[in-house]
Tab-separated table of C-alpha atoms in Angstrom:
chain	number	residue	atom	x	y	z
Q	1	MET	CA	-15.793	-23.086	-44.498
Q	2	ARG	CA	-13.059	-20.826	-45.821
Q	3	THR	CA	-13.946	-17.156	-45.799
Q	4	ALA	CA	-10.920	-15.824	-47.663
Q	5	TYR	CA	-8.189	-16.750	-50.098
Q	6	LEU	CA	-5.069	-15.000	-48.919
Q	7	GLY	CA	-2.795	-16.826	-51.324
Q	8	LEU	CA	-1.915	-20.346	-52.261
Q	9	THR	CA	0.136	-21.272	-49.217
Q	10	ALA	CA	-2.355	-19.930	-46.679
Q	11	ALA	CA	-5.349	-21.269	-48.547
Q	12	LEU	CA	-3.958	-24.772	-48.639
Q	13	ALA	CA	-2.854	-24.920	-45.015
Q	14	LEU	CA	-6.002	-26.712	-43.913
Q	15	THR	CA	-5.814	-29.095	-46.835
Q	16	ALA	CA	-2.268	-29.907	-45.864
Q	17	CYS	CA	-3.396	-30.769	-42.355
Q	18	THR	CA	-6.476	-32.765	-43.234
Q	19	GLY	CA	-5.700	-34.165	-46.662
Q	20	THR	CA	-4.644	-37.728	-47.258
Q	21	THR	CA	-2.173	-38.878	-49.838
Q	22	GLN	CA	-3.284	-41.685	-52.079
Q	23	ALA	CA	-0.308	-43.992	-52.263
Q	24	PRO	CA	0.349	-45.593	-55.645
Q	25	LYS	CA	-0.439	-49.245	-55.862
Q	26	SER	CA	2.622	-51.381	-55.584
Q	27	ALA	CA	4.174	-52.575	-58.816
Q	28	SER	CA	4.354	-55.988	-57.174
Q	29	SER	CA	0.613	-56.286	-57.797
Q	30	ASN	CA	1.469	-56.642	-61.496
Q	31	THR	CA	3.106	-59.616	-63.086
Q	32	PRO	CA	6.853	-59.070	-62.570
Q	33	GLY	CA	9.071	-58.338	-65.549
Q	34	PRO	CA	11.357	-55.694	-67.041
Q	35	SER	CA	8.473	-53.868	-68.748
Q	36	THR	CA	6.269	-53.768	-65.645
Q	37	ALA	CA	5.304	-50.193	-64.741
Q	38	PRO	CA	3.942	-48.814	-61.472
Q	39	GLU	CA	0.199	-48.569	-61.860
Q	40	ASN	CA	-0.084	-45.021	-60.536
Q	41	PRO	CA	3.285	-43.300	-60.038
Q	42	PHE	CA	1.868	-39.752	-59.720
Q	43	PRO	CA	-1.319	-40.228	-57.685
Q	44	SER	CA	-3.968	-37.643	-57.000
Q	45	THR	CA	-3.760	-36.104	-53.552
Q	46	TYR	CA	-6.863	-33.989	-54.098
Q	47	THR	CA	-8.934	-33.376	-50.988
Q	48	PRO	CA	-12.143	-31.326	-51.283
Q	49	TYR	CA	-12.250	-28.000	-49.527
Q	50	PRO	CA	-14.668	-27.985	-46.568
Q	51	GLY	CA	-18.274	-27.048	-47.217
Q	52	VAL	CA	-21.565	-26.856	-45.383
Q	53	PRO	CA	-25.016	-28.236	-46.246
Q	54	THR	CA	-26.454	-25.781	-48.756
Q	55	VAL	CA	-29.757	-25.264	-50.546
Q	56	ILE	CA	-30.324	-23.150	-53.657
Q	57	LYS	CA	-34.027	-22.508	-54.208
Q	58	GLY	CA	-36.228	-20.648	-56.642
Q	59	ALA	CA	-33.842	-20.803	-59.611
Q	60	THR	CA	-34.256	-22.281	-63.078
Q	61	ILE	CA	-32.293	-25.532	-63.095
Q	62	LEU	CA	-30.536	-26.894	-66.183
Q	63	ASP	CA	-29.427	-30.311	-64.991
Q	64	GLY	CA	-26.785	-30.943	-67.676
Q	65	GLU	CA	-28.498	-34.000	-69.141
Q	66	GLY	CA	-31.290	-32.219	-70.984
Q	67	GLY	CA	-33.570	-31.588	-68.003
Q	68	LYS	CA	-35.029	-28.255	-66.947
Q	69	ILE	CA	-36.861	-27.355	-63.734
Q	70	GLU	CA	-38.469	-23.986	-63.117
Q	71	ASN	CA	-38.468	-22.609	-59.577
Q	72	GLY	CA	-36.311	-25.548	-58.566
Q	73	VAL	CA	-34.383	-26.674	-55.521
Q	74	VAL	CA	-30.850	-28.084	-55.360
Q	75	PHE	CA	-29.530	-29.477	-52.079
Q	76	LEU	CA	-25.789	-29.986	-51.556
Q	77	SER	CA	-24.487	-31.983	-48.613
Q	78	GLY	CA	-21.357	-33.953	-47.851
Q	79	GLY	CA	-19.792	-32.781	-51.105
Q	80	LYS	CA	-22.532	-34.422	-53.173
Q	81	ILE	CA	-25.806	-33.532	-54.860
Q	82	THR	CA	-28.349	-34.704	-52.295
Q	83	ALA	CA	-31.606	-33.630	-53.935
Q	84	VAL	CA	-32.806	-31.902	-57.111
Q	85	GLY	CA	-36.444	-31.084	-57.685
Q	86	GLY	CA	-39.289	-28.619	-57.947
Q	87	PRO	CA	-40.500	-26.038	-55.423
Q	88	ASP	CA	-42.086	-28.713	-53.229
Q	89	THR	CA	-38.725	-30.420	-52.601
Q	90	PRO	CA	-38.240	-30.660	-48.806
Q	91	ILE	CA	-35.607	-28.286	-47.421
Q	92	PRO	CA	-33.892	-29.433	-44.235
Q	93	ALA	CA	-33.591	-27.154	-41.257
Q	94	ASP	CA	-30.294	-25.614	-40.219
Q	95	VAL	CA	-28.791	-25.373	-43.712
Q	96	THR	CA	-27.412	-22.416	-45.636
Q	97	VAL	CA	-30.056	-21.237	-48.119
Q	98	PHE	CA	-29.465	-19.086	-51.206
Q	99	ASP	CA	-32.377	-17.463	-53.010
Q	100	GLY	CA	-32.076	-18.147	-56.724
Q	101	THR	CA	-35.187	-16.299	-57.855
Q	102	GLY	CA	-34.631	-14.983	-61.377
Q	103	LYS	CA	-31.336	-16.877	-61.600
Q	104	TYR	CA	-30.100	-20.166	-63.078
Q	105	VAL	CA	-28.376	-23.171	-61.552
Q	106	THR	CA	-26.244	-25.483	-63.698
Q	107	PRO	CA	-23.541	-28.082	-63.311
Q	108	GLY	CA	-20.082	-26.538	-63.384
Q	109	VAL	CA	-18.613	-25.881	-66.806
Q	110	ILE	CA	-16.089	-28.516	-67.919
Q	111	ASP	CA	-13.486	-27.622	-70.539
Q	112	ILE	CA	-12.212	-30.680	-72.388
Q	113	HIS	CA	-9.408	-28.802	-74.146
Q	114	SER	CA	-7.274	-26.422	-72.124
Q	115	HIS	CA	-3.593	-25.566	-71.818
Q	116	LEU	CA	-3.807	-23.666	-68.533
Q	117	GLY	CA	-0.808	-24.370	-66.367
Q	118	ASP	CA	1.238	-25.570	-69.368
Q	119	TYR	CA	0.911	-22.255	-71.218
Q	120	PRO	CA	0.239	-20.090	-68.167
Q	121	SER	CA	-0.039	-16.351	-67.697
Q	122	PRO	CA	2.115	-14.384	-68.075
Q	123	SER	CA	2.652	-15.763	-71.576
Q	124	VAL	CA	6.434	-15.721	-71.783
Q	125	GLN	CA	8.909	-18.193	-73.243
Q	126	ALA	CA	10.162	-19.239	-69.814
Q	127	LEU	CA	6.685	-20.591	-68.986
Q	128	SER	CA	5.971	-22.179	-72.396
Q	129	ASP	CA	5.806	-25.869	-71.520
Q	130	GLY	CA	2.948	-27.294	-73.588
Q	131	ASN	CA	4.666	-28.630	-76.722
Q	132	GLU	CA	7.578	-31.065	-76.665
Q	133	ALA	CA	8.292	-30.233	-80.318
Q	134	THR	CA	11.435	-32.336	-80.608
Q	135	GLY	CA	9.985	-35.310	-82.467
Q	136	PRO	CA	6.673	-36.318	-84.044
Q	137	VAL	CA	6.162	-39.073	-81.456
Q	138	THR	CA	6.390	-37.885	-77.843
Q	139	ALA	CA	3.838	-40.137	-76.199
Q	140	ASP	CA	6.305	-40.413	-73.310
Q	141	VAL	CA	5.546	-36.918	-71.955
Q	142	TRP	CA	2.742	-36.177	-69.475
Q	143	ALA	CA	1.115	-32.740	-69.516
Q	144	GLU	CA	0.766	-32.779	-65.733
Q	145	HIS	CA	4.538	-32.513	-65.361
Q	146	SER	CA	4.361	-29.056	-66.926
Q	147	VAL	CA	1.316	-27.838	-64.992
Q	148	TRP	CA	2.077	-24.771	-62.872
Q	149	PRO	CA	-0.659	-24.680	-60.220
Q	150	GLN	CA	-0.134	-20.941	-59.628
Q	151	ASP	CA	-1.287	-20.002	-63.140
Q	152	PRO	CA	-3.714	-17.073	-62.587
Q	153	GLY	CA	-5.771	-18.459	-65.471
Q	154	PHE	CA	-7.277	-21.098	-63.190
Q	155	SER	CA	-8.944	-18.501	-60.973
Q	156	ARG	CA	-10.130	-16.479	-63.991
Q	157	ALA	CA	-11.762	-19.609	-65.406
Q	158	LEU	CA	-13.481	-20.219	-62.060
Q	159	ALA	CA	-14.675	-16.679	-61.338
Q	160	ASN	CA	-15.480	-15.507	-64.856
Q	161	GLY	CA	-16.482	-18.778	-66.480
Q	162	GLY	CA	-17.850	-21.094	-63.797
Q	163	VAL	CA	-15.315	-23.775	-64.766
Q	164	THR	CA	-15.084	-26.512	-62.144
Q	165	ALA	CA	-13.028	-29.126	-64.034
Q	166	LEU	CA	-10.771	-29.074	-67.065
Q	167	GLN	CA	-8.532	-31.320	-69.104
Q	168	ILE	CA	-4.997	-30.073	-69.725
Q	169	LEU	CA	-3.592	-31.391	-72.993
Q	170	PRO	CA	-0.146	-31.174	-74.574
Q	171	GLY	CA	0.059	-29.069	-77.711
Q	172	SER	CA	-0.457	-30.242	-81.288
Q	173	ALA	CA	3.010	-29.962	-82.838
Q	174	ASN	CA	3.299	-33.746	-82.686
Q	175	LEU	CA	1.350	-36.681	-84.043
Q	176	PHE	CA	1.519	-38.238	-80.573
Q	177	GLY	CA	1.749	-35.315	-78.157
Q	178	GLY	CA	1.626	-37.133	-74.831
Q	179	ARG	CA	-0.783	-37.694	-71.973
Q	180	GLY	CA	-3.366	-35.154	-70.874
Q	181	VAL	CA	-4.565	-34.792	-67.299
Q	182	THR	CA	-7.931	-33.865	-65.777
Q	183	LEU	CA	-7.957	-31.356	-62.926
Q	184	LYS	CA	-10.445	-30.003	-60.433
Q	185	ASN	CA	-10.306	-26.212	-60.688
Q	186	VAL	CA	-9.106	-25.559	-57.150
Q	187	TYR	CA	-5.918	-24.058	-55.808
Q	188	ALA	CA	-3.294	-26.500	-54.639
Q	189	ARG	CA	0.448	-26.449	-54.171
Q	190	THR	CA	1.030	-29.319	-56.590
Q	191	GLN	CA	-0.676	-30.628	-59.679
Q	192	GLN	CA	-1.410	-33.831	-57.764
Q	193	GLY	CA	-3.456	-31.684	-55.383
Q	194	MET	CA	-5.633	-30.582	-58.309
Q	195	LYS	CA	-5.771	-33.953	-60.040
Q	196	PHE	CA	-9.308	-35.255	-60.508
Q	197	PRO	CA	-9.498	-38.499	-58.508
Q	198	GLY	CA	-10.185	-41.534	-60.639
Q	199	ALA	CA	-10.161	-39.719	-63.984
Q	200	PRO	CA	-8.582	-41.733	-66.807
Q	201	TYR	CA	-5.667	-40.339	-68.724
Q	202	SER	CA	-6.031	-39.177	-72.311
Q	203	LEU	CA	-3.579	-39.393	-75.199
Q	204	LYS	CA	-3.327	-36.218	-77.263
Q	205	MET	CA	-2.922	-36.932	-80.976
Q	206	ALA	CA	-2.840	-34.500	-83.886
Q	207	CYS	CA	-3.268	-34.630	-87.618
Q	208	GLY	CA	-3.155	-32.079	-90.407
Q	209	GLU	CA	-1.063	-28.972	-90.791
Q	210	ASN	CA	0.719	-28.714	-87.458
Q	211	PRO	CA	2.835	-31.918	-87.491
Q	212	LYS	CA	3.697	-31.682	-91.184
Q	213	ARG	CA	4.660	-28.017	-90.853
Q	214	VAL	CA	6.780	-28.470	-87.733
Q	215	TYR	CA	8.714	-31.502	-88.961
Q	216	GLY	CA	8.647	-30.746	-92.672
Q	217	SER	CA	10.436	-27.489	-91.863
Q	218	LYS	CA	13.132	-29.601	-90.210
Q	219	GLY	CA	13.527	-31.757	-93.319
Q	220	ARG	CA	12.155	-34.900	-91.729
Q	221	GLU	CA	9.080	-37.073	-91.873
Q	222	PRO	CA	6.257	-36.181	-91.753
Q	223	SER	CA	6.150	-33.311	-94.214
Q	224	THR	CA	2.819	-34.275	-95.805
Q	225	ARG	CA	-0.540	-35.596	-94.719
Q	226	MET	CA	0.336	-39.018	-96.116
Q	227	GLY	CA	3.508	-38.817	-94.025
Q	228	ASN	CA	1.378	-38.089	-90.958
Q	229	ILE	CA	-0.626	-41.270	-91.407
Q	230	ALA	CA	2.467	-43.324	-92.267
Q	231	VAL	CA	4.267	-42.314	-89.068
Q	232	ASP	CA	1.076	-42.901	-87.079
Q	233	ARG	CA	0.658	-46.415	-88.474
Q	234	GLN	CA	4.294	-47.373	-88.012
Q	235	THR	CA	4.115	-46.186	-84.409
Q	236	TRP	CA	0.961	-48.187	-83.737
Q	237	ILE	CA	2.678	-51.286	-85.170
Q	238	LYS	CA	5.488	-50.846	-82.639
Q	239	ALA	CA	2.985	-50.226	-79.862
Q	240	ARG	CA	1.039	-53.369	-80.709
Q	241	GLU	CA	4.197	-55.462	-80.496
Q	242	TYR	CA	5.124	-53.874	-77.167
Q	243	GLN	CA	1.619	-54.470	-75.846
Q	244	LYS	CA	1.670	-58.132	-76.908
Q	245	LYS	CA	5.016	-58.754	-75.231
Q	246	ARG	CA	3.896	-56.963	-72.090
Q	247	ALA	CA	0.702	-59.011	-71.925
Q	248	ALA	CA	2.722	-62.210	-72.344
Q	249	ASN	CA	5.312	-61.044	-69.771
Q	250	LYS	CA	8.134	-61.338	-72.280
Q	251	GLU	CA	11.476	-59.669	-71.679
Q	252	GLN	CA	11.641	-56.050	-72.816
Q	253	MET	CA	12.821	-52.810	-71.304
Q	254	ARG	CA	10.298	-50.203	-70.180
Q	255	ASP	CA	9.493	-47.627	-72.845
Q	256	LEU	CA	7.421	-44.655	-71.656
Q	257	SER	CA	5.972	-43.924	-75.104
Q	258	MET	CA	5.033	-47.521	-75.689
Q	259	GLU	CA	3.534	-47.848	-72.198
Q	260	THR	CA	1.110	-45.042	-72.980
Q	261	LEU	CA	0.211	-46.418	-76.401
Q	262	ALA	CA	-0.176	-49.965	-75.095
Q	263	ASP	CA	-2.604	-48.641	-72.487
Q	264	VAL	CA	-4.553	-46.942	-75.291
Q	265	LEU	CA	-4.747	-50.244	-77.167
Q	266	GLU	CA	-6.062	-51.889	-73.991
Q	267	GLY	CA	-8.727	-49.196	-73.503
Q	268	LYS	CA	-7.181	-47.746	-70.347
Q	269	ILE	CA	-6.333	-44.359	-71.885
Q	270	LEU	CA	-8.739	-42.263	-73.985
Q	271	VAL	CA	-7.786	-40.654	-77.316
Q	272	GLN	CA	-8.325	-36.927	-77.829
Q	273	ASN	CA	-7.460	-36.182	-81.466
Q	274	HIS	CA	-6.749	-32.671	-82.794
Q	275	CYS	CA	-8.202	-32.784	-86.322
Q	276	TYR	CA	-9.884	-30.148	-88.507
Q	277	ARG	CA	-10.868	-31.630	-91.880
Q	278	ALA	CA	-13.607	-34.167	-92.507
Q	279	ASP	CA	-11.451	-36.328	-94.790
Q	280	GLU	CA	-8.713	-36.565	-92.170
Q	281	MET	CA	-11.148	-37.482	-89.433
Q	282	ALA	CA	-12.440	-40.277	-91.663
Q	283	ASN	CA	-8.863	-41.481	-92.266
Q	284	VAL	CA	-8.192	-41.515	-88.521
Q	285	ILE	CA	-11.375	-43.500	-87.876
Q	286	ASP	CA	-10.216	-46.129	-90.389
Q	287	MET	CA	-6.750	-46.206	-88.789
Q	288	SER	CA	-8.241	-46.666	-85.333
Q	289	LYS	CA	-10.137	-49.699	-86.610
Q	290	GLU	CA	-6.977	-51.100	-88.188
Q	291	PHE	CA	-5.176	-51.089	-84.849
Q	292	GLY	CA	-8.096	-51.670	-82.513
Q	293	TYR	CA	-8.307	-48.448	-80.530
Q	294	LYS	CA	-11.102	-45.901	-80.224
Q	295	VAL	CA	-11.100	-42.153	-80.789
Q	296	THR	CA	-13.045	-40.579	-77.934
Q	297	ALA	CA	-13.255	-37.075	-79.401
Q	298	PHE	CA	-12.013	-35.017	-82.309
Q	299	HIS	CA	-10.925	-31.566	-81.178
Q	300	HIS	CA	-11.437	-28.330	-83.106
Q	301	ALA	CA	-13.178	-30.460	-85.738
Q	302	VAL	CA	-14.365	-27.491	-87.797
Q	303	GLU	CA	-15.658	-29.796	-90.547
Q	304	SER	CA	-17.567	-32.194	-88.281
Q	305	TYR	CA	-20.802	-31.014	-89.904
Q	306	LYS	CA	-19.723	-32.755	-93.129
Q	307	ILE	CA	-19.487	-36.183	-91.462
Q	308	ALA	CA	-21.798	-35.849	-88.472
Q	309	ASP	CA	-23.515	-39.118	-89.394
Q	310	LEU	CA	-20.162	-40.937	-89.434
Q	311	LEU	CA	-19.243	-39.494	-86.063
Q	312	LYS	CA	-22.591	-40.569	-84.626
Q	313	ALA	CA	-22.211	-44.078	-86.033
Q	314	ASN	CA	-18.792	-44.414	-84.394
Q	315	ASN	CA	-19.826	-42.755	-81.103
Q	316	ILE	CA	-17.170	-40.044	-81.402
Q	317	CYS	CA	-17.642	-36.613	-79.847
Q	318	SER	CA	-16.648	-33.346	-81.507
Q	319	ALA	CA	-15.119	-30.635	-79.311
Q	320	MET	CA	-15.627	-27.404	-81.248
Q	321	TRP	CA	-15.430	-23.619	-81.214
Q	322	ALA	CA	-18.518	-21.562	-81.936
Q	323	ASP	CA	-17.058	-19.459	-84.731
Q	324	TRP	CA	-13.290	-19.796	-85.151
Q	325	TYR	CA	-12.468	-20.213	-88.825
Q	326	GLY	CA	-10.073	-19.212	-91.581
Q	327	PHE	CA	-6.931	-18.658	-89.528
Q	328	LYS	CA	-5.229	-21.407	-91.567
Q	329	MET	CA	-6.239	-23.446	-94.595
Q	330	GLU	CA	-7.532	-26.461	-92.710
Q	331	SER	CA	-9.928	-24.186	-90.828
Q	332	TYR	CA	-11.199	-22.459	-93.975
Q	333	ASP	CA	-14.440	-24.465	-94.173
Q	334	GLY	CA	-15.375	-23.841	-90.568
Q	335	ILE	CA	-18.943	-22.535	-90.234
Q	336	ARG	CA	-20.905	-21.051	-87.347
Q	337	GLU	CA	-23.579	-23.719	-87.725
Q	338	ASN	CA	-21.108	-26.555	-87.069
Q	339	ILE	CA	-22.145	-27.273	-83.474
Q	340	ALA	CA	-25.861	-27.047	-84.232
Q	341	LEU	CA	-25.545	-29.385	-87.220
Q	342	VAL	CA	-23.624	-31.961	-85.189
Q	343	GLN	CA	-26.288	-31.766	-82.462
Q	344	ASN	CA	-29.080	-32.000	-85.014
Q	345	ALA	CA	-27.547	-35.178	-86.454
Q	346	GLY	CA	-27.691	-36.822	-83.043
Q	347	ALA	CA	-23.940	-36.821	-82.568
Q	348	CYS	CA	-22.061	-35.724	-79.445
Q	349	ALA	CA	-21.288	-31.991	-79.445
Q	350	ILE	CA	-18.945	-30.208	-77.036
Q	351	VAL	CA	-17.946	-26.555	-76.741
Q	352	HIS	CA	-14.260	-26.175	-75.876
Q	353	SER	CA	-11.828	-23.304	-75.481
Q	354	ASP	CA	-8.182	-24.085	-76.358
Q	355	ASP	CA	-7.667	-20.556	-75.099
Q	356	GLU	CA	-7.016	-18.847	-71.746
Q	357	ASN	CA	-9.589	-16.156	-72.527
Q	358	GLY	CA	-12.199	-18.331	-74.208
Q	359	ILE	CA	-12.351	-20.602	-71.167
Q	360	GLN	CA	-13.735	-17.632	-69.225
Q	361	ARG	CA	-16.852	-17.379	-71.405
Q	362	LEU	CA	-17.707	-20.815	-72.748
Q	363	ASN	CA	-21.346	-20.154	-71.862
Q	364	GLN	CA	-21.304	-17.286	-74.362
Q	365	GLU	CA	-19.693	-19.525	-76.991
Q	366	ALA	CA	-22.574	-21.964	-76.540
Q	367	ALA	CA	-25.029	-19.080	-76.908
Q	368	LYS	CA	-23.444	-18.162	-80.243
Q	369	ALA	CA	-23.878	-21.737	-81.447
Q	370	ILE	CA	-27.547	-21.746	-80.408
Q	371	ALA	CA	-28.094	-18.502	-82.347
Q	372	ALA	CA	-26.338	-19.827	-85.459
Q	373	GLY	CA	-28.529	-22.924	-85.419
Q	374	LYS	CA	-31.663	-20.868	-84.968
Q	375	ARG	CA	-30.803	-18.746	-88.008
Q	376	MET	CA	-30.820	-21.873	-90.178
Q	377	GLY	CA	-33.978	-23.303	-88.631
Q	378	ILE	CA	-32.458	-25.597	-85.981
Q	379	ASN	CA	-33.959	-24.743	-82.601
Q	380	ILE	CA	-31.938	-26.167	-79.728
Q	381	PRO	CA	-33.448	-25.741	-76.249
Q	382	GLU	CA	-31.140	-24.240	-73.649
Q	383	GLU	CA	-31.378	-27.336	-71.461
Q	384	ILE	CA	-30.022	-29.436	-74.351
Q	385	ALA	CA	-27.305	-26.913	-75.189
Q	386	TRP	CA	-25.971	-27.061	-71.627
Q	387	GLU	CA	-24.971	-30.668	-72.329
Q	388	TRP	CA	-22.238	-29.203	-74.544
Q	389	LEU	CA	-20.670	-27.568	-71.499
Q	390	SER	CA	-20.949	-30.221	-68.814
Q	391	TYR	CA	-22.235	-33.735	-69.439
Q	392	ASN	CA	-20.790	-34.289	-72.927
Q	393	PRO	CA	-17.255	-33.170	-72.023
Q	394	ALA	CA	-17.489	-35.217	-68.828
Q	395	LYS	CA	-18.482	-38.244	-70.902
Q	396	ALA	CA	-15.581	-37.744	-73.332
Q	397	MET	CA	-13.183	-37.372	-70.383
Q	398	GLY	CA	-14.416	-40.521	-68.644
Q	399	ILE	CA	-15.785	-38.728	-65.571
Q	400	ALA	CA	-19.526	-38.515	-66.328
Q	401	ASP	CA	-20.257	-41.019	-63.571
Q	402	GLN	CA	-18.872	-38.516	-61.057
Q	403	THR	CA	-19.699	-35.046	-62.378
Q	404	GLY	CA	-21.167	-33.137	-65.323
Q	405	SER	CA	-24.812	-33.135	-64.279
Q	406	LEU	CA	-27.004	-32.314	-61.297
Q	407	LYS	CA	-27.909	-35.855	-60.336
Q	408	VAL	CA	-28.192	-37.244	-56.823
Q	409	GLY	CA	-24.920	-38.793	-55.685
Q	410	LYS	CA	-22.681	-36.890	-58.064
Q	411	MET	CA	-20.036	-34.369	-57.029
Q	412	ALA	CA	-21.604	-31.073	-56.011
Q	413	ASP	CA	-19.897	-29.074	-58.782
Q	414	VAL	CA	-22.464	-26.319	-59.209
Q	415	VAL	CA	-22.775	-22.761	-60.532
Q	416	LEU	CA	-25.423	-20.204	-59.551
Q	417	TRP	CA	-25.617	-17.644	-62.380
Q	418	ASN	CA	-27.035	-14.166	-61.794
Q	419	GLY	CA	-29.252	-14.503	-64.873
Q	420	ASN	CA	-29.688	-16.651	-67.962
Q	421	PRO	CA	-26.207	-18.095	-68.627
Q	422	PHE	CA	-26.686	-17.758	-72.375
Q	423	SER	CA	-26.799	-13.971	-72.027
Q	424	ILE	CA	-23.655	-11.879	-72.438
Q	425	TYR	CA	-24.749	-9.907	-69.366
Q	426	THR	CA	-24.739	-12.941	-67.069
Q	427	ARG	CA	-21.896	-13.947	-64.771
Q	428	PRO	CA	-21.289	-16.640	-62.179
Q	429	GLU	CA	-22.571	-15.427	-58.836
Q	430	ARG	CA	-21.385	-18.397	-56.814
Q	431	VAL	CA	-19.409	-21.521	-57.663
Q	432	TRP	CA	-19.229	-24.706	-55.592
Q	433	ILE	CA	-16.754	-27.538	-56.134
Q	434	ASP	CA	-17.524	-30.728	-54.218
Q	435	GLY	CA	-20.003	-28.697	-52.195
Q	436	ALA	CA	-17.444	-26.116	-51.073
Q	437	LEU	CA	-18.186	-22.496	-51.946
Q	438	MET	CA	-15.088	-21.571	-53.934
Q	439	TYR	CA	-16.235	-18.245	-55.376
Q	440	ASP	CA	-18.797	-15.669	-54.295
Q	441	ALA	CA	-19.149	-12.518	-56.388
Q	442	ASN	CA	-20.652	-10.753	-53.385
Q	443	ASP	CA	-17.694	-11.478	-51.107
Q	444	PRO	CA	-14.361	-9.960	-52.247
Q	445	LYS	CA	-12.565	-12.025	-49.607
Q	446	ARG	CA	-13.664	-15.186	-51.382
Q	447	ARG	CA	-11.899	-14.322	-54.613
Q	448	PRO	CA	-9.099	-16.787	-55.344
Q	449	VAL	CA	-5.614	-15.315	-55.670
Q	450	SER	CA	-2.496	-17.384	-56.308
Q	451	ASP	CA	0.819	-16.778	-54.585
Q	452	PHE	CA	2.197	-15.539	-57.910
Q	453	GLU	CA	-0.345	-12.701	-57.970
Q	454	LEU	CA	-0.039	-11.532	-54.369
Q	455	GLY	CA	0.954	-7.884	-54.182
Q	456	GLN	CA	0.428	-7.288	-57.903
Q	457	ILE	CA	-2.027	-4.844	-59.444
Q	458	GLY	CA	-5.151	-6.644	-60.652
Q	459	ALA	CA	-4.657	-9.711	-58.485
Q	460	GLY	CA	-7.795	-11.861	-58.584
Q	461	ASP	CA	-9.293	-9.650	-61.294
Q	462	THR	CA	-12.725	-10.509	-62.656
Q	463	LYS	CA	-14.158	-9.268	-65.923
């Protein structure tokens, strides 16, 4: 087990020696033709950090799927959740044991909407790589090719927020912003070293003010909401034709934008759609049915409460803030009760950040949403609310079979909090990723510091 993080290069030395590179599958496994693409040209090389068999006992367990166990036991071994149960759960001999009395254990926090690495700290123009704002359709770009693994924001999210996985999305200047990537929140020298193994890609789409403002100001389509939908539909028509030719192995040159969109149409890539207003979300749902794709989640979605029944009926999640509203017209009808109302309607609710500071306190954002619901008579138990932070985002990112809840056989992505995680006074005490202890508040040597921060004042700072 590592006992210190002395910087990115030193910390990854062991990984470099023991890790294995997953080679991309050969393109020859596909039907040959000019439009044939390699199946996995930028493969994950993620290798878990080493851990030891560990037991956390005596804590209140929120399992991420609506379950709660008082005075519980969680056993981590071989990078997986080995056992979860009450105080009578057998504890093996010769394991590391942590006393969780008076504390809480949860699955790691998962942020479905982050720009860490693409808009890293320090926030300067030279590092601004999240928006390819050169055309309304840039489905050809991949967010991972802008990810800077040394962004200090990753360690802040781990140490201050208990974040163990996150999805990095391109920005929302464009109708089709490009592919997002899911990462494990560990230090690595390359983005492939952080890349969540087996996670599907997502396509970032956007509607509303951002695309029409960016391109309307340039005197080109779209400059209106009807222009947004028109460009969307025309692009999907092109994508459908590309997909049909590809499926039939007809001659056509590779097109990176169309490859991504064709994979969406075939259900291989998920759709994460930036959208604020209820009427626009309804329009997008109709458009998705016209072209035969599915929206996985609407992001920001400040008016989800107006159409929560429609979202439930179409099995679409809403990734929301607790109380952001009014910073532009399309956010004017945002209300604090949004998350609680979506939950109360039986739809899928997620708390997200879209912010390098907010990602450090998503547990507090969830607490605000619980309080807002309670004020209007909607009482949401804490074990249900934790679904907003782990299982629901995992589901909307296509990784719920691997992480997002404390279930036997899943990745041991676990946080031990020093109190109730819905309290503003509570912080992560320890964080495990794949069973490896990645952060320990009681051990300053186990505080992650990137190469970029070494020698600087405040390196590895926690708040």
